[in-house]
Phi, psi and omega in degrees: 000141177255145173278170186243029175221040183293148166280158185301317182299317178296319179300311181297320180290320183297324183253015175053048179266117180255102190230148178275182186296316181293320178295317180297320178297320180294318181297324184273358178271087186257315181279143175089187182261120186231132171250119178257117178265114187243116180290165179305139175071021184263002176082038185294321180294320176302317181292316182297316180291318179298325180294323176300316177297319179298319181298323182281309189278330184255331183254351178067028181278134179294129181303326183295341182269004182251126176245125177247121181248138174220182199282322185230162178298317180298325179293325177295320178294317180298319181297317179296318179296322177296319178299315179297320180295333179274315194236006182081181186259011184300320185246357187301319182283347178270343174275150177252122173246114185222154166281167177297325177294325176296321177294317180297322177300320179293320179297317179295323176297321177296322178297318179300315181291323182293319184261351182067030180236168178252129179282169177299152173281150178272128176277115186256349184273106181295330177297319178293320177300317179298321179294321178297313180297318181300316181294317180292318178302314181298322180291318184283314187267349180059038173204157180283131179280148171279171178300322179290328175298314181296317179297320180296314180296318177301319178295319178298319180298313178300315181299314183299318182287320182288329179268000177056049185283150174281170179302317180297318180294325177294317179300328183280352182294326182207117182265007179268345178223166176275075187297320183297320179298318178296315180301312182294315180295324177299311180295319178298320180296314180299314181298321181295336179262003182069036184238158169218152175266180183297327178290323176299326178309316181287320178300313181292320179298318178298315180296321178298314181297324180286321187271341184236088182300333179295320179289319177301315180297320180297320179294315179297321180294327181286316185250091180285334182232128182238130176242134181235121177262157178053046186297336180290343180265359184279140184277174182298312181293327176295318177296323179295320177295316179299318179298321181293315187276347180287132180255018175112359177235073183252130176240108185248128182244129179184190179198110181298338177292345180248020178275108187230013183246044178302324180292343175259012177078024171302143189231075182294344178303332180295329176287322181290334181257015186303316182294332178280322186282332186240136182292136177051042183289149178236136177252123175244157178230149167237110191251354183270126178263119181264355189274310199253154170308143185303325180296322178295315182297315183296314179296316183294317180296317179299325180292312186285341180300338181284346178292143184271319186269081182198158170283154178281117176202160182229120176285129185239139180279146171253341178267160178281166179268106180254324187234131178285142171291145187243138170258115181265116184269122178243152180289334180201173177299324183292328186290342179294331185293321177297320178298314183291332176298317178295320178300319186282346185287330181209065183286134179274330183230166177300123187232124179253131172257112188250151183206164182286311187244144183303327183296339180297339181282340191297315176300327178288316177302316178302313182292315181295319180296319181292334183252010176067032181272128175282141180202162175244149175237151176243119173053053178297131183254126185262007184293341176306319187290338178251008181294153183303319181296313178298317179296322178297315180296319175303314181297316183296317178295315180299321180292328178300327180269343179222072187288007176253004182282105185288327179298314178295316184301319181291342176275340189239345191302323183276353177267351178245172185273056175273330181060024175277143171285165179298321179297315179292324178298315178297318181295321178298322178296320179295316179296318180300320179292319180295316185267355181057049177233173179286160190291319181292328173292324178296330180297340178296337181277355182271151176282076185267154170297150185302321180295319178294318179300319179295320180295320179297316178297317180298318179296319178297321178295315178300315180298323178290315183292324185293338179295339184260008183240169179300153184299320180298319178293326179295318178298318178299318179297314181302317182288311193266338185237348183249006173092356184291325177299321177295321177299315179299320178298316180298323182272001181057044178250130180290153183263016184300325180292329175296322180294323177294315178298320179296319180295316179296326184275359185301324184253014178262131190284346180210155177301325180300326179295330178295319178300317179295317183292324177297319177297319180296315181295320178297319179294318180301312184288330181283335186253341190289147172249138185296129176271168173290116182206150177274355180260124180239131173253126185203146166290159176296322179303316181287339181270354182301135182088352180254171178216151183221150178301311184232139179232134168248122178258120186246166177057037176269079178218151184302135183100338175246303180213094009277159177295316179231144180248132173260112180266338181224105182294337181297325185262002183260144177274170187299319181298319179293321179296316180296320178296318180294321180292331174292323175300320178295321178295323179298318177297317179300315178297320180299311184290332181277005170283341186277132176271312189240322184228132179232127180231131182234126180279142168228157187234136180292340182270351183221135175291152180221095182299316182295318179295317179299317179293318186296324183259001182285157173283114187257025178300126182279131178270106187297334184294344176295333193257001187295337184280345189264070178258174180306131179096348182294132176278135178225164172230118181266138184302323183262324189261351177091204184273151178189184179228148179288123177274320181200167180217136176231093184066241180268002181256126178241148174254126186237132171263120180269163186299337179276003176097347181283148177242129182228144172265128187227151178269126178296324180301316180289316183302317185276312184296330183256011173065037182274343178228000000 
């Protein structure tokens, strides 16, 4: 039997907890509002679970009064199992481990009992949600949506609700479709059926807490102590709910340097404003990385230090430096695949091949399948196969083999350099049907401008020639010589999917084979079950929270990873800077998945800002900073004019003319041209 007034040392010894000074300080910080910033590999879950035990055994806190929230249902189960492994199951069932949606569900249940009414049912079938969106999209846009269209709209809806966007802000999310009309009709449809989605759960729970102080008080009275894990992944509305239900004993664990889910409405700004939002807030750090080789830790920390929107902290290695991080130089993006095929043929240790976007895996899957390589995938996304770009290439190839197909032609004529008007395109289809000839030949019968006539002939020649060449060359031809690349530029659509199609088609003898192979790959990925293998293919997003002996980071080149590069912070707006810094955080998360070996590809044919920064000599030249002493007047690009109040090494405290005081890094200010 354990007593319930243990001293910390007795507690740690009794449960064999081996913790460093920063971890011990975090565990003992029970009263008040605390933000714990935990760098990768610093043992945050161990600390969070140990702190729960400390609250019970050393502080005598009733388990029922403690609420622990984390990001996913599986994470709540894992957290409970970790608690049991540390302290047994005596108190595990009395503690509450919930997702934020689970908490919101309880709040809505309290509202039902309080008002004697029944709330809307939650629609849990994502397939049904997709069907609803598809039908509304078709009605609003007057065209059938692709799978990627539906996924994009679904993402926008989630983002809008989690970020609590106004109508105007929703309209600004996508100017290529009438998103607001789709959004409004979707919500109206759910309400008419007495339904709500998971995002509505949070919206309704927040409104209940604001409008019903009795319910808010009941929640606060029940949960005197709140612990939040993965706080950097929490959305704006989730943070607002947490602020409402917290009664002054909040323990939030996260790291804004690892916030990589902006597209899901993650709101790392809440961590940066923690001291402002919460009374008598305390910021703690855990800076020791126990996971990775020292060389990986040093390079990763040096890289992330350049981010502007972050707390000041330094990731420090606890392991020695045994293996150098490697920059693998390839002649092109395509040449990396052959190298990785050799790596995958006889791996000695668990090896993860990580990438920014899911589509980057497809050339590797194609290669591994052809060579009988066993591999595992994490959260493979099949929307590539139904994306508009992929569908366009399928259509163009199909039309090359069936140039009389009017349905296909009307989908592609304006995306290629035919320069036909819609009226002429329709007329050409009619003539082709009447004369039983191909459509581009039928266009010869139209009264076309000489330039248009020449373009139509050229397009017909390209379509004929591409049938006799390799599929990869055909994709290249479509983009660069048939006008499709210009169409993508006009529509502001990136050509990355074309590069993937080109890579898959390199060894296919005809474009028609590419159509077959795409169908085969889609079938393989939709049906395959992961075999036992040391080779893992994963996006960085899916690998977050995991670790691997060896990591290969691929497709790290400008335009892919990162999508956009900011070379001059002076000319960039805040939204662009924040988006770019999330790209940097994604790279940081990727490299810190590696325990022992880290390899990053670079290509002689493409610049790579992240690779150059990661491997550059980052020795700080102190003479840059000698002018920034107390009293020095400065002008910050974003914050305006101010004066230096104090300086601690490379960190300066500045009072700006608007009265705000900010702590800023000289390295960031100067290197990124902010002053």
